[in-house]
Short mmCIF file of C-alpha atoms in Angstrom, two decimals:
data_model
loop_
_atom_site.label_atom_id
_atom_site.label_comp_id
_atom_site.label_asym_id
_atom_site.label_seq_id
_atom_site.Cartn_x
_atom_site.Cartn_y
_atom_site.Cartn_z
CA MET R 61 106.60 46.35 138.23
CA LYS R 62 103.49 45.76 138.78
CA ARG R 63 102.76 48.54 141.54
CA GLU R 64 103.03 50.57 138.61
CA LYS R 65 100.50 48.96 136.07
CA THR R 66 98.69 49.15 138.71
CA ILE R 67 98.71 52.94 139.22
CA GLU R 68 98.61 53.95 135.65
CA GLY R 69 95.47 50.88 134.95
CA THR R 70 94.02 53.70 137.54
CA LEU R 71 95.35 56.06 135.86
CA GLU R 72 93.26 54.92 133.16
CA SER R 73 90.35 54.69 134.80
CA LEU R 74 90.85 57.95 136.23
CA LEU R 75 91.15 59.61 132.92
CA TYR R 76 88.22 57.89 131.10
CA ILE R 77 85.54 58.77 133.68
CA SER R 78 87.73 62.34 133.79
CA GLY R 79 86.13 63.17 130.41
CA ASP R 80 85.70 66.61 128.66
CA GLU R 81 87.16 68.04 132.33
CA GLY R 82 90.58 66.37 132.17
CA LEU R 83 92.25 64.23 134.90
CA GLU R 84 94.90 67.17 136.56
CA ALA R 85 98.06 65.50 138.09
CA GLU R 86 96.75 66.08 141.47
CA GLN R 87 93.58 64.92 141.54
CA ALA R 88 95.02 61.46 140.37
CA ALA R 89 97.67 62.23 143.05
CA ARG R 90 94.77 62.70 145.75
CA ALA R 91 92.38 59.49 144.64
CA LEU R 92 95.33 57.14 144.55
CA GLY R 93 97.00 58.24 147.69
CA ILE R 94 100.90 58.98 145.83
CA GLU R 95 102.74 62.33 145.60
CA THR R 96 101.42 64.67 142.86
CA LYS R 97 105.06 64.59 141.01
CA THR R 98 104.79 60.36 140.91
CA ALA R 99 101.23 60.68 139.07
CA ARG R 100 102.80 63.50 136.53
CA GLU R 101 105.26 61.23 136.03
CA HIS R 102 103.24 57.86 135.12
CA LEU R 103 100.46 59.63 133.19
CA ILE R 104 103.26 61.72 130.84
CA SER R 105 104.23 57.73 131.09
CA LEU R 106 100.89 56.98 130.01
CA LYS R 107 100.79 59.07 127.66
CA GLU R 108 103.77 57.95 125.51
CA ALA R 109 102.81 53.73 126.16
CA TRP R 110 99.32 55.50 123.67
CA ALA R 111 101.38 57.08 121.38
CA GLN R 112 102.48 53.61 120.95
CA ARG R 113 100.29 51.96 120.35
CA GLU R 114 98.50 53.46 117.32
CA GLY R 115 94.72 53.39 118.06
CA GLY R 116 92.00 55.88 117.33
CA LEU R 117 92.75 57.18 121.17
CA GLN R 118 95.98 59.31 123.00
CA ILE R 119 96.03 61.15 125.85
CA THR R 120 96.85 64.93 125.30
CA GLN R 121 98.09 67.51 128.01
CA ALA R 122 97.15 70.60 127.78
CA GLU R 123 98.80 71.69 130.70
CA ASN R 124 98.80 69.74 134.20
CA THR R 125 96.11 68.69 133.00
CA PHE R 126 94.77 64.90 130.70
CA PHE R 127 92.74 64.21 128.99
CA PHE R 128 91.30 60.74 126.72
CA ALA R 129 90.57 62.39 122.04
CA THR R 130 91.02 60.63 119.79
CA VAL R 131 93.72 61.26 116.93
CA PRO R 132 93.13 62.81 114.40
CA GLU R 133 92.62 60.76 111.45
CA ALA R 134 89.11 59.81 113.05
CA ALA R 135 88.34 62.97 113.02
CA GLU R 136 87.30 62.91 109.36
CA ALA R 137 84.63 59.64 110.38
CA ILE R 138 84.16 60.92 113.29
CA GLU R 139 82.26 64.66 111.85
CA GLN R 140 80.06 61.65 109.80
CA PHE R 141 79.64 59.59 112.53
CA SER R 142 78.11 62.49 114.66
CA GLU R 143 75.98 62.95 111.14
CA GLN R 144 74.47 60.07 111.45
CA GLN R 145 73.72 59.97 114.72
CA ASN R 146 71.93 64.01 114.47
CA ARG R 147 69.73 63.21 111.96
CA GLN R 148 68.19 59.67 113.56
CA THR R 149 64.72 59.34 113.32
CA LEU R 150 62.87 61.72 116.11
CA SER R 151 59.82 59.76 118.47
CA GLN R 152 56.92 60.14 117.57
CA ALA R 153 56.84 62.17 120.90
CA ALA R 154 59.76 64.83 120.02
CA LEU R 155 57.64 65.24 116.78
CA GLU R 156 54.45 66.36 118.39
CA THR R 157 56.77 68.45 120.97
CA LEU R 158 58.49 69.94 118.25
CA ALA R 159 55.10 70.78 116.59
CA ILE R 160 53.60 72.78 119.41
CA ILE R 161 57.25 74.47 119.93
CA ALA R 162 57.06 75.97 116.66
CA TYR R 163 53.54 76.69 116.38
CA ASN R 164 53.57 78.20 119.83
CA GLN R 165 56.95 79.83 120.88
CA PRO R 166 58.01 80.77 122.72
CA ALA R 167 56.59 77.88 124.74
CA LEU R 168 56.72 77.08 128.71
CA ARG R 169 57.59 73.28 129.66
CA ALA R 170 53.08 73.16 131.33
CA ASP R 171 52.24 74.58 127.68
CA ILE R 172 53.68 71.79 125.58
CA ASP R 173 52.79 68.93 128.14
CA GLN R 174 48.56 70.05 128.39
CA VAL R 175 48.91 70.14 125.27
CA ARG R 176 50.32 66.68 124.49
CA GLY R 177 48.37 65.67 127.73
CA VAL R 178 52.16 63.74 128.97
CA LYS R 179 54.68 64.92 129.50
CA SER R 180 57.38 66.66 127.92
CA ASP R 181 60.57 66.40 129.76
CA ARG R 182 62.16 63.51 127.78
CA ALA R 183 61.73 64.73 124.44
CA LEU R 184 62.37 67.66 125.19
CA GLN R 185 65.62 67.34 126.15
CA THR R 186 66.29 64.84 122.61
CA LEU R 187 65.48 68.26 120.92
CA LEU R 188 67.85 69.99 122.79
CA SER R 189 70.37 68.20 122.30
CA LYS R 190 69.98 68.10 118.77
CA GLY R 191 70.12 71.54 118.52
CA LEU R 192 66.91 71.43 116.93
CA VAL R 193 65.50 73.57 119.96
CA LYS R 194 66.49 75.73 122.43
CA GLU R 195 66.13 77.65 125.33
CA PHE R 196 64.82 81.17 124.97
CA GLU R 197 64.02 83.21 128.01
CA ARG R 198 62.62 82.76 131.46
CA THR R 199 59.12 84.30 132.27
CA GLN R 200 57.71 86.08 135.08
CA LYS R 201 56.00 83.40 135.59
CA PRO R 202 55.48 82.03 139.75
CA GLY R 203 58.44 79.30 139.56
CA ARG R 204 60.28 81.65 136.66
CA PRO R 205 59.57 78.54 133.99
CA MET R 206 62.31 78.80 131.25
CA SER R 207 60.65 78.56 128.03
CA PHE R 208 61.27 77.60 124.22
CA VAL R 209 61.98 78.50 120.72
CA THR R 210 63.19 77.09 117.66
CA SER R 211 66.24 77.19 116.65
CA THR R 212 68.89 78.10 113.28
CA ARG R 213 69.62 74.06 112.92
CA PHE R 214 64.99 74.29 113.28
CA LEU R 215 65.33 75.67 109.52
CA GLU R 216 67.79 74.33 108.54
CA TYR R 217 66.65 70.48 109.31
CA PHE R 218 63.79 71.10 107.28
CA GLY R 219 64.82 72.79 104.44
CA LEU R 220 63.14 75.86 105.51
CA GLU R 221 64.10 80.14 105.02
CA THR R 222 62.11 81.23 107.87
CA LEU R 223 59.37 80.61 110.83
CA GLU R 224 56.66 81.97 107.72
CA GLU R 225 57.20 78.86 105.47
CA LEU R 226 55.88 76.90 107.57
CA PRO R 227 51.91 75.85 106.48
CA PRO R 228 49.19 77.32 108.34
CA LEU R 229 47.56 75.07 110.34
CA GLU R 230 43.48 74.98 110.79
CA ASP R 231 43.52 74.72 114.69
CA THR R 232 46.80 75.52 116.94
CA GLU R 233 45.05 72.83 119.02
CA GLN R 234 45.47 70.00 116.99
CA PRO R 235 49.23 70.28 116.85
CA GLU R 236 49.07 66.34 114.53
CA GLN R 237 49.19 68.09 111.23
CA ALA R 238 52.82 70.55 112.55
CA ASP R 239 53.36 66.47 113.48
CA LEU R 240 52.36 65.09 110.35
CA PHE R 241 54.16 67.70 108.13
CA PHE R 242 57.26 67.60 110.63
CA ARG R 243 57.76 64.01 109.40
CA GLU R 244 57.02 64.00 105.60
CA LEU R 245 59.70 67.28 105.74
CA TYR R 246 62.03 64.93 108.10
CA GLN R 247 61.60 61.55 105.83
CA ASP R 248 61.92 62.88 102.44
CA GLU R 249 65.47 63.86 103.94
CA GLU R 250 66.07 60.61 104.44
#
């Protein structure tokens, strides 16, 4: 009995770390040093046990791959939470980076860094994860760096229909004006 609990506990851990990729019975068998049939039986048993507990997570199965997933009853709350997370305040660095991209698109990371005077990797990653900017194309410059542009989500987020609605800048080398514009728009939505 202890051996089965250990196997199923380890399978839970493997399911957890497998994330969106899921866990195939064959993978579980190799990791545990057991037969695939045995691993599959334990995964099915674990799936049934999670269904009985009536919690917020479940184990789902697609052919021979098992996944942790949220229960359908939690969908509305998860959607609300996700929207709140996406609307969290943007950092000063992210606002500066966004302004530079919006007014100079397509923009290269090196150009963004030069205007800001510091590296923008983290701010750019935040903007990409929030869907406010997107990769545009690889340039012909040495190293073929990726250029970035604002997304449709950017327009929606700031209540703009087109980029032409961005206020004109007196000096495009001064992103602070655009930064203030974005901050004002963002605070108006809160």
